Tab-separated table of C-alpha atoms and ligand atoms in Angstrom:
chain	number	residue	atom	x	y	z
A	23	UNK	CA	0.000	0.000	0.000
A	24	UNK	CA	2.815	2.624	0.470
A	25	UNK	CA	4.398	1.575	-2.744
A	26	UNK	CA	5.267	4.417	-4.668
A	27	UNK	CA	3.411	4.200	-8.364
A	28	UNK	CA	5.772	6.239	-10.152
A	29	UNK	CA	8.734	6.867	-11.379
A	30	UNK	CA	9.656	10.160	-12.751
A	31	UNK	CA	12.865	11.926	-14.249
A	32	UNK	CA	14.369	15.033	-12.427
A	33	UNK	CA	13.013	17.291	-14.462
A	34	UNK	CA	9.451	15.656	-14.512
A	35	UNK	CA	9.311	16.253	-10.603
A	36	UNK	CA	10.469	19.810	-10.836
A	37	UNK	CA	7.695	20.683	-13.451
A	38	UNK	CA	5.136	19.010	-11.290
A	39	UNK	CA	6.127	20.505	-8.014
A	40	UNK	CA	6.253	23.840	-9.533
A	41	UNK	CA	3.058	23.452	-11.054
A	42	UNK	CA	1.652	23.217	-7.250
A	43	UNK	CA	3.562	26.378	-6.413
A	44	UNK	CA	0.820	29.481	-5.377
A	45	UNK	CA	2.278	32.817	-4.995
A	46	UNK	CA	1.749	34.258	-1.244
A	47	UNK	CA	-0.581	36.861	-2.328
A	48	UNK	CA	-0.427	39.003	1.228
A	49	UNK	CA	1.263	42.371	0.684
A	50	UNK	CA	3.116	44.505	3.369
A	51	UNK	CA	5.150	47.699	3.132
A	52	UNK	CA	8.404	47.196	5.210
A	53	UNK	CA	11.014	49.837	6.033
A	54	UNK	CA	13.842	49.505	2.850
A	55	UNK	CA	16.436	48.775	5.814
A	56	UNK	CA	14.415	45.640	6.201
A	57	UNK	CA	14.348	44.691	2.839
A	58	UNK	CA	16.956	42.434	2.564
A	59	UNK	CA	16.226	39.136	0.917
A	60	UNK	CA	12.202	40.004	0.671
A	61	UNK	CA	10.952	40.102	-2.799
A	62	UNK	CA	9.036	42.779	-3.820
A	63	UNK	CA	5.407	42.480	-4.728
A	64	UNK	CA	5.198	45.539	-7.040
A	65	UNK	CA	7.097	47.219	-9.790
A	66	UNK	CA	8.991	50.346	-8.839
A	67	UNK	CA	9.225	53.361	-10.508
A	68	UNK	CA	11.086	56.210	-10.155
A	69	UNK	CA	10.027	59.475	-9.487
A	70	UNK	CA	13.462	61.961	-9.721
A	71	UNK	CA	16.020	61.750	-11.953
A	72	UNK	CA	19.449	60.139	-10.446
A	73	UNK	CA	21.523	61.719	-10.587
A	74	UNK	CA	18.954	64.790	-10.290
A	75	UNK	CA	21.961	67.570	-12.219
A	76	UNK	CA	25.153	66.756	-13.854
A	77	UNK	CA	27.743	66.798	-11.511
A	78	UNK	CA	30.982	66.677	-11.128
A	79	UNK	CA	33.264	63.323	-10.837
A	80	UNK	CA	36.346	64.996	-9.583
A	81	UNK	CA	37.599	67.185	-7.320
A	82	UNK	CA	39.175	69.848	-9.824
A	83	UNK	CA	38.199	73.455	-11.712
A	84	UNK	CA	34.827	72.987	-14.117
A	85	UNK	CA	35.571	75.185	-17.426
A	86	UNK	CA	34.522	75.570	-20.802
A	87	UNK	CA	36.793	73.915	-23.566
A	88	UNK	CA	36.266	77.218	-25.987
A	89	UNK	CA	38.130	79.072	-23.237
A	90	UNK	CA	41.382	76.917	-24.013
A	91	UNK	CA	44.703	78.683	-24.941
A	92	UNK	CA	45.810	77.467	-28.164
A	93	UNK	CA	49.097	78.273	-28.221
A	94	UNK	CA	50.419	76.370	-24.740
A	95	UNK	CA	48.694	76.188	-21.062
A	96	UNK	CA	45.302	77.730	-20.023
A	97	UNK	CA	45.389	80.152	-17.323
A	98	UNK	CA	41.836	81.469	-15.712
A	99	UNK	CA	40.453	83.151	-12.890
A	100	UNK	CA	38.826	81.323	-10.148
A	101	UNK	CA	35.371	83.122	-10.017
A	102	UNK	CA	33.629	80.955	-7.727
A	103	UNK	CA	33.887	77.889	-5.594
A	104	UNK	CA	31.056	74.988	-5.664
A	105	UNK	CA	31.284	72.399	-2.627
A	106	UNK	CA	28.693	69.563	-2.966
A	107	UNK	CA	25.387	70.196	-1.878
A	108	UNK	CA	25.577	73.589	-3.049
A	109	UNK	CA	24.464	75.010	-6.374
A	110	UNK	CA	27.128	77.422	-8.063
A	111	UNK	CA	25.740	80.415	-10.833
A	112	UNK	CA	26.576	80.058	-14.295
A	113	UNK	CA	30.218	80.350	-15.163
A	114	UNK	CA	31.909	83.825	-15.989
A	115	UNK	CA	33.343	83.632	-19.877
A	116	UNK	CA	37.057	82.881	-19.558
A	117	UNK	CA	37.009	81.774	-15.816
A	118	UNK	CA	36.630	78.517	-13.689
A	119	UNK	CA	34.752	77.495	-10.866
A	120	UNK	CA	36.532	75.393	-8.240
A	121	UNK	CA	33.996	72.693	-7.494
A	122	UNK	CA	33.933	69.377	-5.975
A	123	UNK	CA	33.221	65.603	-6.566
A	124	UNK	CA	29.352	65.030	-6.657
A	125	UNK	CA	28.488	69.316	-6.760
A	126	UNK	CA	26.951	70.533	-9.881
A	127	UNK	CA	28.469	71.645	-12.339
A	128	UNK	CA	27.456	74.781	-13.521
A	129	UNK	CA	26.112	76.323	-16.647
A	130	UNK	CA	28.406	77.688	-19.338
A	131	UNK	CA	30.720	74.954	-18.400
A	132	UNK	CA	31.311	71.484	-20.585
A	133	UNK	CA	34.088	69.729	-18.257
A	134	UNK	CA	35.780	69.384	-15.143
A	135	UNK	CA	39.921	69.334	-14.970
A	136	UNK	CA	41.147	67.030	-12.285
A	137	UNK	CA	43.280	69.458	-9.693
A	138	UNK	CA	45.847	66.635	-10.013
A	139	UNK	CA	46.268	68.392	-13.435
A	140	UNK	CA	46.415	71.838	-12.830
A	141	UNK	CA	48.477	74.396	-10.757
A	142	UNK	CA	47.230	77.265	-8.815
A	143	UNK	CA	49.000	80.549	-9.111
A	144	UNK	CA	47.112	82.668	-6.342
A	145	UNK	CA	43.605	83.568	-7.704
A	146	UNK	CA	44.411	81.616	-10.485
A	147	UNK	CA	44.483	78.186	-11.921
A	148	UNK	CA	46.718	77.027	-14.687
A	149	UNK	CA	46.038	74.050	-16.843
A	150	UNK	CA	48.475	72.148	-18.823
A	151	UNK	CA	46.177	69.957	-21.371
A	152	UNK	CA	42.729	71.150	-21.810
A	153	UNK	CA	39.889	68.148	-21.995
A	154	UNK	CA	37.580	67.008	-24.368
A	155	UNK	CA	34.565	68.672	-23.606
A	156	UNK	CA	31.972	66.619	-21.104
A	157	UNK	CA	35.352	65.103	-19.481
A	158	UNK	CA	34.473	64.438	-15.690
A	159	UNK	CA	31.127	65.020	-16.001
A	160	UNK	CA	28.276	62.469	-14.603
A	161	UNK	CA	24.920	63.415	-16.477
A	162	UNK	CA	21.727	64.254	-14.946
A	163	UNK	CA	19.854	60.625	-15.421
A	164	UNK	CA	22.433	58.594	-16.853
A	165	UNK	CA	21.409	56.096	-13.604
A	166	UNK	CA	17.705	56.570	-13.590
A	167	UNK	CA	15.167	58.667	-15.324
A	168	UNK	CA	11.886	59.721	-13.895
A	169	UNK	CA	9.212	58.063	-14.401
A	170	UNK	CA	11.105	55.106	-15.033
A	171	UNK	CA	10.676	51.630	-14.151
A	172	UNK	CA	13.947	50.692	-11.713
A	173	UNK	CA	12.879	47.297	-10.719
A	174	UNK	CA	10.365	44.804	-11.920
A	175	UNK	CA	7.733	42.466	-9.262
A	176	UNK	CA	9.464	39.422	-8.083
A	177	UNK	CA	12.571	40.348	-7.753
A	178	UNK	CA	14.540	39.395	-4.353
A	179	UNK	CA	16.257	42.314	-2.821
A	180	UNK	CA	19.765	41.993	-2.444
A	181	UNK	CA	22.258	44.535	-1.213
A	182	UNK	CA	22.392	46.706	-4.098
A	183	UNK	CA	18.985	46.362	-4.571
A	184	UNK	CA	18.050	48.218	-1.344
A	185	UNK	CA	20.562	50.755	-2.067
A	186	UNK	CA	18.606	51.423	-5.709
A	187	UNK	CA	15.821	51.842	-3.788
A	188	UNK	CA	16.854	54.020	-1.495
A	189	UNK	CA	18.824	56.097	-4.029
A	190	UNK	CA	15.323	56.753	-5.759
A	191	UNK	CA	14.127	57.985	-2.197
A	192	UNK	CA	11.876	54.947	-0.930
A	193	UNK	CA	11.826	54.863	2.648
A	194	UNK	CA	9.388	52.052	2.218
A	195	UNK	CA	8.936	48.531	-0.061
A	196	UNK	CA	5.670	46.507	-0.901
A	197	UNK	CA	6.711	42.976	-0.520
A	198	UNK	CA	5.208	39.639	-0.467
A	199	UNK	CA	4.352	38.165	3.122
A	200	UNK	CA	7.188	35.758	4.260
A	201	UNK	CA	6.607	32.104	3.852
A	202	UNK	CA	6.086	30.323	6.854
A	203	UNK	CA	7.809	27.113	6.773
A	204	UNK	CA	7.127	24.364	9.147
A	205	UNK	CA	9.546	21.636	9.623
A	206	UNK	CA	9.859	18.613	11.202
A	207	UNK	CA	11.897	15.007	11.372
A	208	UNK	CA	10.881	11.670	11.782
A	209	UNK	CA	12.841	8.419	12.963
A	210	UNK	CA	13.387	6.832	16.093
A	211	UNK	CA	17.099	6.978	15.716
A	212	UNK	CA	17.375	10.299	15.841
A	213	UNK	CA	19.017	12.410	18.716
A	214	UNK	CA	19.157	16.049	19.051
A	215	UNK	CA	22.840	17.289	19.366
A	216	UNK	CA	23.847	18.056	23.000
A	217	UNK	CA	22.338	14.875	24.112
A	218	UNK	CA	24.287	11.435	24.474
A	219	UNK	CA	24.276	8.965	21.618
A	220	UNK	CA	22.865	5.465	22.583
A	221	UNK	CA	23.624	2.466	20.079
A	222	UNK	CA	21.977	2.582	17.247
A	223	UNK	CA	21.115	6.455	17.196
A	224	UNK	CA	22.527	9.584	14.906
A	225	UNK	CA	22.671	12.875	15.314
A	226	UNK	CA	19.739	14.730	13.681
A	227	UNK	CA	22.049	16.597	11.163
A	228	UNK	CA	19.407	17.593	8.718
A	229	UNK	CA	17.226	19.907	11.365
A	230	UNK	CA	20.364	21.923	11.031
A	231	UNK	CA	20.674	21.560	7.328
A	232	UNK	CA	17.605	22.704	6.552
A	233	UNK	CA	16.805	25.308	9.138
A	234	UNK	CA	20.061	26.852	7.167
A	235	UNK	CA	18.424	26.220	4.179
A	236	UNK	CA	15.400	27.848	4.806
A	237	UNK	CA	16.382	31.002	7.151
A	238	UNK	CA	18.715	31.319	4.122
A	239	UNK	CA	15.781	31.530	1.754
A	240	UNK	CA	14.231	34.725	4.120
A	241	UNK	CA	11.689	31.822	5.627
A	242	UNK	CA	9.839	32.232	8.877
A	243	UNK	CA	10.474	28.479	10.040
A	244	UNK	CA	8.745	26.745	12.439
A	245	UNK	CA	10.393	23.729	13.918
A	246	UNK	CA	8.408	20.969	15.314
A	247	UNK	CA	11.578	18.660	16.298
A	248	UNK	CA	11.520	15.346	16.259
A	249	UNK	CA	8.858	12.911	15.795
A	250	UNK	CA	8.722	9.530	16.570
A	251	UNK	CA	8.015	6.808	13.967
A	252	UNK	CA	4.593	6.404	15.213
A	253	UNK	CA	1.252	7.248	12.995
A	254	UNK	CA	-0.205	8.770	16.105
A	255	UNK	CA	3.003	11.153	16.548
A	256	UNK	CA	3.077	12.481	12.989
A	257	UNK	CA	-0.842	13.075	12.583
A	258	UNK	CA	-0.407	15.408	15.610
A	259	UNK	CA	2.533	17.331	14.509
A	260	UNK	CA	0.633	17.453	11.090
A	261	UNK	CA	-2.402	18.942	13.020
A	262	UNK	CA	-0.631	21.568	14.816
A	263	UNK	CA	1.541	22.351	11.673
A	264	UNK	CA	-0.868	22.621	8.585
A	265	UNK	CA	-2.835	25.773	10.254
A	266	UNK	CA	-0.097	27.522	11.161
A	267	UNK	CA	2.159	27.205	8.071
A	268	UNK	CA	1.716	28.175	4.216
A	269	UNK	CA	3.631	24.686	3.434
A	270	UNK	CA	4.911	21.559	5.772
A	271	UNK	CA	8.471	20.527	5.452
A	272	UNK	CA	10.118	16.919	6.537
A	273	UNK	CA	13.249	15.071	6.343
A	274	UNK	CA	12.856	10.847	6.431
A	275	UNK	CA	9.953	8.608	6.517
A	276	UNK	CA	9.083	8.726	2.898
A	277	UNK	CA	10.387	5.945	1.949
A	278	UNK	CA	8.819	2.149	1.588
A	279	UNK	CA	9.568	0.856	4.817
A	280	UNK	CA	6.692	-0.291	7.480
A	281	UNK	CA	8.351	2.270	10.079
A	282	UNK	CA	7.818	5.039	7.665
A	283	UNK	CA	4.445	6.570	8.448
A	284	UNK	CA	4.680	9.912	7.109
A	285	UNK	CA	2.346	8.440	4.274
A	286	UNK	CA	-0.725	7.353	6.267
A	287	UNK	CA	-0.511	10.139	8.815
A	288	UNK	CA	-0.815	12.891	5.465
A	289	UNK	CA	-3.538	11.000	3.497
A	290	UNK	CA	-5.480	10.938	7.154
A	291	UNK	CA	-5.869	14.177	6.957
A	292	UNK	CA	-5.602	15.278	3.343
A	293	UNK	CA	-3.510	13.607	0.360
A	294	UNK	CA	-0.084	12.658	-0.553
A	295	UNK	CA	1.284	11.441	-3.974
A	296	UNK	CA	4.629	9.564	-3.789
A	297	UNK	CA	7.814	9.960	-6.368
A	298	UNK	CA	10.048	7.944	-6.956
A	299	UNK	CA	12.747	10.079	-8.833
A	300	UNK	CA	15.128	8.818	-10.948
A	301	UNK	CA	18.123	10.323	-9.573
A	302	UNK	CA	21.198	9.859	-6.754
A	303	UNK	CA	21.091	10.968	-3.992
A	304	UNK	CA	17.148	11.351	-3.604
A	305	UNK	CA	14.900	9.233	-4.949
A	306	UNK	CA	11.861	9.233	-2.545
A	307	UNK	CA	9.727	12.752	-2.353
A	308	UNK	CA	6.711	12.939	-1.512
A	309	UNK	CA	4.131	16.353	-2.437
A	310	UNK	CA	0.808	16.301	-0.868
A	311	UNK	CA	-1.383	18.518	1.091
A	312	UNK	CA	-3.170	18.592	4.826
A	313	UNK	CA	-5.899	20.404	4.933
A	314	UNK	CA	-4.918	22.554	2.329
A	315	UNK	CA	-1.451	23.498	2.823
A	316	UNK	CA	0.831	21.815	0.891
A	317	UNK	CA	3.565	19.326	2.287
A	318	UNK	CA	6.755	18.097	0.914
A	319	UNK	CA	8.413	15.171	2.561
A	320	UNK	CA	12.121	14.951	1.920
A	321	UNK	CA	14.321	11.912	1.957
A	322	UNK	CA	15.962	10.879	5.578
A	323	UNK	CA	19.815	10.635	4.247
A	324	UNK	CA	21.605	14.084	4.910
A	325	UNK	CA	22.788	13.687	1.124
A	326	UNK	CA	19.505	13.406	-0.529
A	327	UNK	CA	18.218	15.892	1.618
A	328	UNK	CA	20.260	18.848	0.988
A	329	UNK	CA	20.028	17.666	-2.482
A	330	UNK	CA	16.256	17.258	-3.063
A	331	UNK	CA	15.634	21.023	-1.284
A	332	UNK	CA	18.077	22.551	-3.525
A	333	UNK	CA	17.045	21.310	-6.606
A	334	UNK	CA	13.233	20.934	-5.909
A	335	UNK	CA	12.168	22.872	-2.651
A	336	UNK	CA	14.119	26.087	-3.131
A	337	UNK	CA	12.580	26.465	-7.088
A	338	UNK	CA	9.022	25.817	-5.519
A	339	UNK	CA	9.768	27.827	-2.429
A	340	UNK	CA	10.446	30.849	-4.894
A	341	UNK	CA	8.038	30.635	-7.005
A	342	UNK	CA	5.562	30.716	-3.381
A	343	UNK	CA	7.668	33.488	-2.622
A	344	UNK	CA	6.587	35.233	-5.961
A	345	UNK	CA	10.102	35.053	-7.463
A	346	UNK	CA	10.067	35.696	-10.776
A	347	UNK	CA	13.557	33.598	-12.043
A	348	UNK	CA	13.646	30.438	-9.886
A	349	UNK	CA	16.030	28.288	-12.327
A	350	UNK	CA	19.570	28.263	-10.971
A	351	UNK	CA	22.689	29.450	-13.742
A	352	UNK	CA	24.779	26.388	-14.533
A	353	UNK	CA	27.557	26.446	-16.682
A	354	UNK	CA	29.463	23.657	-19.367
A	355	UNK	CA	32.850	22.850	-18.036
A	356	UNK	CA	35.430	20.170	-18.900
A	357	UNK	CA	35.607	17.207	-16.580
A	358	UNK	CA	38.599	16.665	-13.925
A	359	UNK	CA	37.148	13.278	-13.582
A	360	UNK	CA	36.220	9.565	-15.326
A	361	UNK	CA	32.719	8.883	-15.030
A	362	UNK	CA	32.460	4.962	-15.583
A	363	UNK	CA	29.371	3.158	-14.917
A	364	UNK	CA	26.648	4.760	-16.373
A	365	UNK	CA	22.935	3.926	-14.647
A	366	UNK	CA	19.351	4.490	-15.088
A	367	UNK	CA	19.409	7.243	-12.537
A	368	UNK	CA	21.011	11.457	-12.527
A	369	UNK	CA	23.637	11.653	-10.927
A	370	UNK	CA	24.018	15.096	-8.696
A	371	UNK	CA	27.867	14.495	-7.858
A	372	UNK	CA	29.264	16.870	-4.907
A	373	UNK	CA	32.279	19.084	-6.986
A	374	UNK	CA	34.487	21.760	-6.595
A	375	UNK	CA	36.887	23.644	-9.469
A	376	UNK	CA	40.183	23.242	-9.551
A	377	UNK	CA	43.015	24.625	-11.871
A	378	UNK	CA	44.699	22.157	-14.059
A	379	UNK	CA	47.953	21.324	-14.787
A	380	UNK	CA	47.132	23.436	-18.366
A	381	UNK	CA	46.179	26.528	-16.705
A	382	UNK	CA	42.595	26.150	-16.912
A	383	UNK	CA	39.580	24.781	-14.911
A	384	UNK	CA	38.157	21.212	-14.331
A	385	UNK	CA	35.510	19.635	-12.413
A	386	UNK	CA	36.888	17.694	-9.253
A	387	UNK	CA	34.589	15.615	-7.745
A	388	UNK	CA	34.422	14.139	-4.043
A	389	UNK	CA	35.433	10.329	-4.215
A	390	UNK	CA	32.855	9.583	-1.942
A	391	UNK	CA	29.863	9.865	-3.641
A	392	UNK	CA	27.402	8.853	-0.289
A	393	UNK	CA	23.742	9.968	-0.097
A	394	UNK	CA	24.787	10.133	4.074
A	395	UNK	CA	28.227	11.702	3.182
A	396	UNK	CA	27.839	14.972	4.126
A	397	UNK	CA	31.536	16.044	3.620
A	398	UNK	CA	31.121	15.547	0.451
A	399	UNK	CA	28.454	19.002	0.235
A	400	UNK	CA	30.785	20.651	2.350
A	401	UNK	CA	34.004	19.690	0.497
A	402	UNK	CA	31.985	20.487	-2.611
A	403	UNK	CA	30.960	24.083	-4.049
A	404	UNK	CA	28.516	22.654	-6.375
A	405	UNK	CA	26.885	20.155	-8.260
A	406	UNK	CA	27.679	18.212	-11.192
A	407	UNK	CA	25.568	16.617	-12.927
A	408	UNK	CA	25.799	13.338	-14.555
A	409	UNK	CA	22.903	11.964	-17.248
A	410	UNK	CA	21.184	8.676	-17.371
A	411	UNK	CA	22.947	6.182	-19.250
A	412	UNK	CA	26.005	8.613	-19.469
A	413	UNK	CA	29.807	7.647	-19.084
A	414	UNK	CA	32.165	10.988	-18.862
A	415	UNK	CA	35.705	11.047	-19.656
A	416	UNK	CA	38.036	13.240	-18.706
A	417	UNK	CA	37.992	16.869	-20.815
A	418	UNK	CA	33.866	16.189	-21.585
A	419	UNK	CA	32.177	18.972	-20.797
A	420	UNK	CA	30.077	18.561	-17.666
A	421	UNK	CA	27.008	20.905	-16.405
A	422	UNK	CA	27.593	22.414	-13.196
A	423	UNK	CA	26.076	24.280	-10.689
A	424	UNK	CA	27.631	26.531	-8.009
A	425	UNK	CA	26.141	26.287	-4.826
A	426	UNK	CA	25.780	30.034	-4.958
A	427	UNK	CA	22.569	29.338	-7.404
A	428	UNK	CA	21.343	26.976	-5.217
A	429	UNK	CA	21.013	28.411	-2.141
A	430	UNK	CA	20.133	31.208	-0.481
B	22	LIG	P1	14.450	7.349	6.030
B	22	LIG	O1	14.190	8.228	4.862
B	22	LIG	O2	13.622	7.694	7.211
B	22	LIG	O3	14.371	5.903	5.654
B	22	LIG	O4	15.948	7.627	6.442
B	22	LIG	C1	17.017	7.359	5.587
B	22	LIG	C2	18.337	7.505	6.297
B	22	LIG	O5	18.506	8.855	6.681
B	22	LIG	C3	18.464	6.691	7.550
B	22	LIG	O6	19.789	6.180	7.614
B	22	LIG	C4	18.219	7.703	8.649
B	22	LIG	O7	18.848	7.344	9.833
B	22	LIG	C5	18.797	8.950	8.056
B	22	LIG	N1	18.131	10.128	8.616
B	22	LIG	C6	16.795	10.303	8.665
B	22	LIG	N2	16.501	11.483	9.238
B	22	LIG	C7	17.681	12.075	9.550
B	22	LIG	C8	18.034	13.299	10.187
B	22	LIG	N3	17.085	14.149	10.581
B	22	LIG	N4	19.329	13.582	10.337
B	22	LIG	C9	20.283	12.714	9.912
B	22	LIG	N5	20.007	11.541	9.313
B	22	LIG	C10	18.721	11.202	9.142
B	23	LIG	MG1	13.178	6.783	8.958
């Protein structure tokens, strides 16, 4: 009865996760300086032009080119002196304005001289090699017009995101709700850390792994700890969790085993479809729903786990999220490595880049390829990924992806 029916390809269980994915439709406005990692739930547009004047991009003497000497150096009077934040007049024929990096520059003048290049001969300033006219000049706009769209919906704010926004004077974001995440673990082996090991028992590694995972992905987690491998256990847990979470999260128990129960305690209370993916490490996920909210059970080994969230959960978490580009980059490179035995199932091997003896970059690969080796993520920077009923030799080219596009 808890044999799983199918069995799909990785990409097959991607598209059909996704395709369960709903947007959180809630909508706050959040101070900008709390906008990191949020993903905005409008498009912004700008209202001033950045920069608002053209400025200056140097500390130096703004002048107008026609004014130029052309037999030798330029020599003008200093008629008036422009720190930023003020606004100067327009500039006296045959003079030059001292100004400042970021002050406009004012009218009648077409460039700024760098006061590394000129000397100053009391009320005067002499200049060796006239510029090309607009030299040192940063134009009104050439960042942002008004009225102009700066950032679309369903983007994630990132550093330099919040300082766009601020730069166009938001004090204030609309973004999408957070996505409260509830998590738990089942198996009767498992032992928090801090408490002793009895035979027989591990430490419950993947609470950590995925709390990381998900705090990483700006989710509000809640953690429900350990439950036993008892129906009765998980249909409470499930209970308490579905009501108070936008999507259920566990690690083990999905499997085919008569102690997994993660199965019977779902479909008591709503439904669950099991996968069998074709693919290493993983295999068993399970997508379902309990009363509504969807659930995603993940596969017990610390391997598979990591694995299945970064390749699965963190897509469909995005896309709940209202992210607008939830596929991660991956890029071609030649294999480091000998890929022998080719099987029926992807491979997602644990790799790193390394320079080669040639100057350029392989793929290196962890020799212990372990769905419970977790050195091997941690030694690793990304994943490689290996084909069905592929062999790879070394110099093939090889798909990777950093670990930088797959979490976070
Ligand atoms: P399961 O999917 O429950 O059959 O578990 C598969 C393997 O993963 C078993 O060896 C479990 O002991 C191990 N495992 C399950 N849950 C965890 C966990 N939270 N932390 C570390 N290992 C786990
Ligand atoms: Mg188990």
């Amino acid at each position: 009865m808890n044999e799983p029916k199918k069995m799909l390809s990785a990409d097959e269980a991607l598209e059909l996760l996704l395709s369960h994915a709903r947007p959180i439709d809630e909508v706050e406005r959040i101070h900008t300086t709390h906008a990191l990692g949020r993903v905005l739930a409008e498009p912004l547009v700008s209202s001033v032009t950045v920069p608002p004047l053209d400025n200056s991009a140097m500390d130096g003497y703004a002048v107008a080119c026609a004014s130029q000497n052309p037999g030798g150096e330029t020599r003008l009077r200093v008629s008036q002196r422009i720190p930023a934040g003020s606004v100067g007049h327009a500039l006296e024929a045959g003079t030059a304005a001292r100004i400042f990096t970021g002050a406009p520059v004012p009218p009648g003048a077409d460039a700024v001289v760098m006061q590394e290049d000129c000397r100053v001969d009391g009320e005067e300033v002499i200049i060796g090699a006239m510029p090309k006219s607009g030299a040192n000049i940063r134009r009104a706009g050439e960042d942002i017009a008004a009225g102009s769209e700066v950032l679309p919906a369903g983007v994630r704010i990132r550093p330099q995101e919040m300082g766009l926004i601020a730069s166009i004077g938001l004090a204030d974001v609309p973004v999408r709700r957070k996505l409260r995440v509830a998590l738990f673990f089942t198996g009767d082996e498992i032992v928090m850390p801090g408490e002793p090991l009895e035979a027989g028992e591990i430490y419950n590694s993947n609470r950590y792994t995925l709390l990381g995972l998900l705090e990483g992905m700006g989710c509000r987690v809640a953690d429900y700890g350990i439950v036993p491998d008892s129906l009765e256990a998980t249909v409470n847990v499930l209970k308490q969790a579905w009501h108070e979470a936008d999507l259920i999260v566990t690690s083990g128990g999905v499997s085919v085993g008569e102690e997994d129960h993660v199965k019977a305690a779902v479909e008591s209370l709503g439904s669950l479809d099991m996968w069998k993916v074709a693919m290493k490490p993983g295999k068993p996920i399970a997508h379902g729903t309990v009363q509504g909210t969807p659930f995603i059970g993940l596969p017990g080994n610390p391997v598979s786990a990591f694995a299945t969230f970064c390749l699965f959960v963190r897509p469909y978490i995005l896309r709940c999220q209202g992210v607008e580009k939830t596929a991660p980059r991956s890029y071609a490179l030649p294999a480091a490595f000998e890929w022998k035995k080719s099987g029926p199932r992807r491979e997602f091997v644990r790799a790193r880049l390394e320079s080669q003896a040639d100057g350029g970059i392989g793929i290196a690969i962890y020799p212990n390829q372990g769905s419970g080796v977790l050195t091997s993520a941690v030694w690793g920077e990304g994943l490689a990924e290996i084909h069905e009923s592929t062999t790879v030799a070394r110099g093939d080219l090889v798909k990777f992806t950093p670990f930088s596009e797959l979490l976070g």
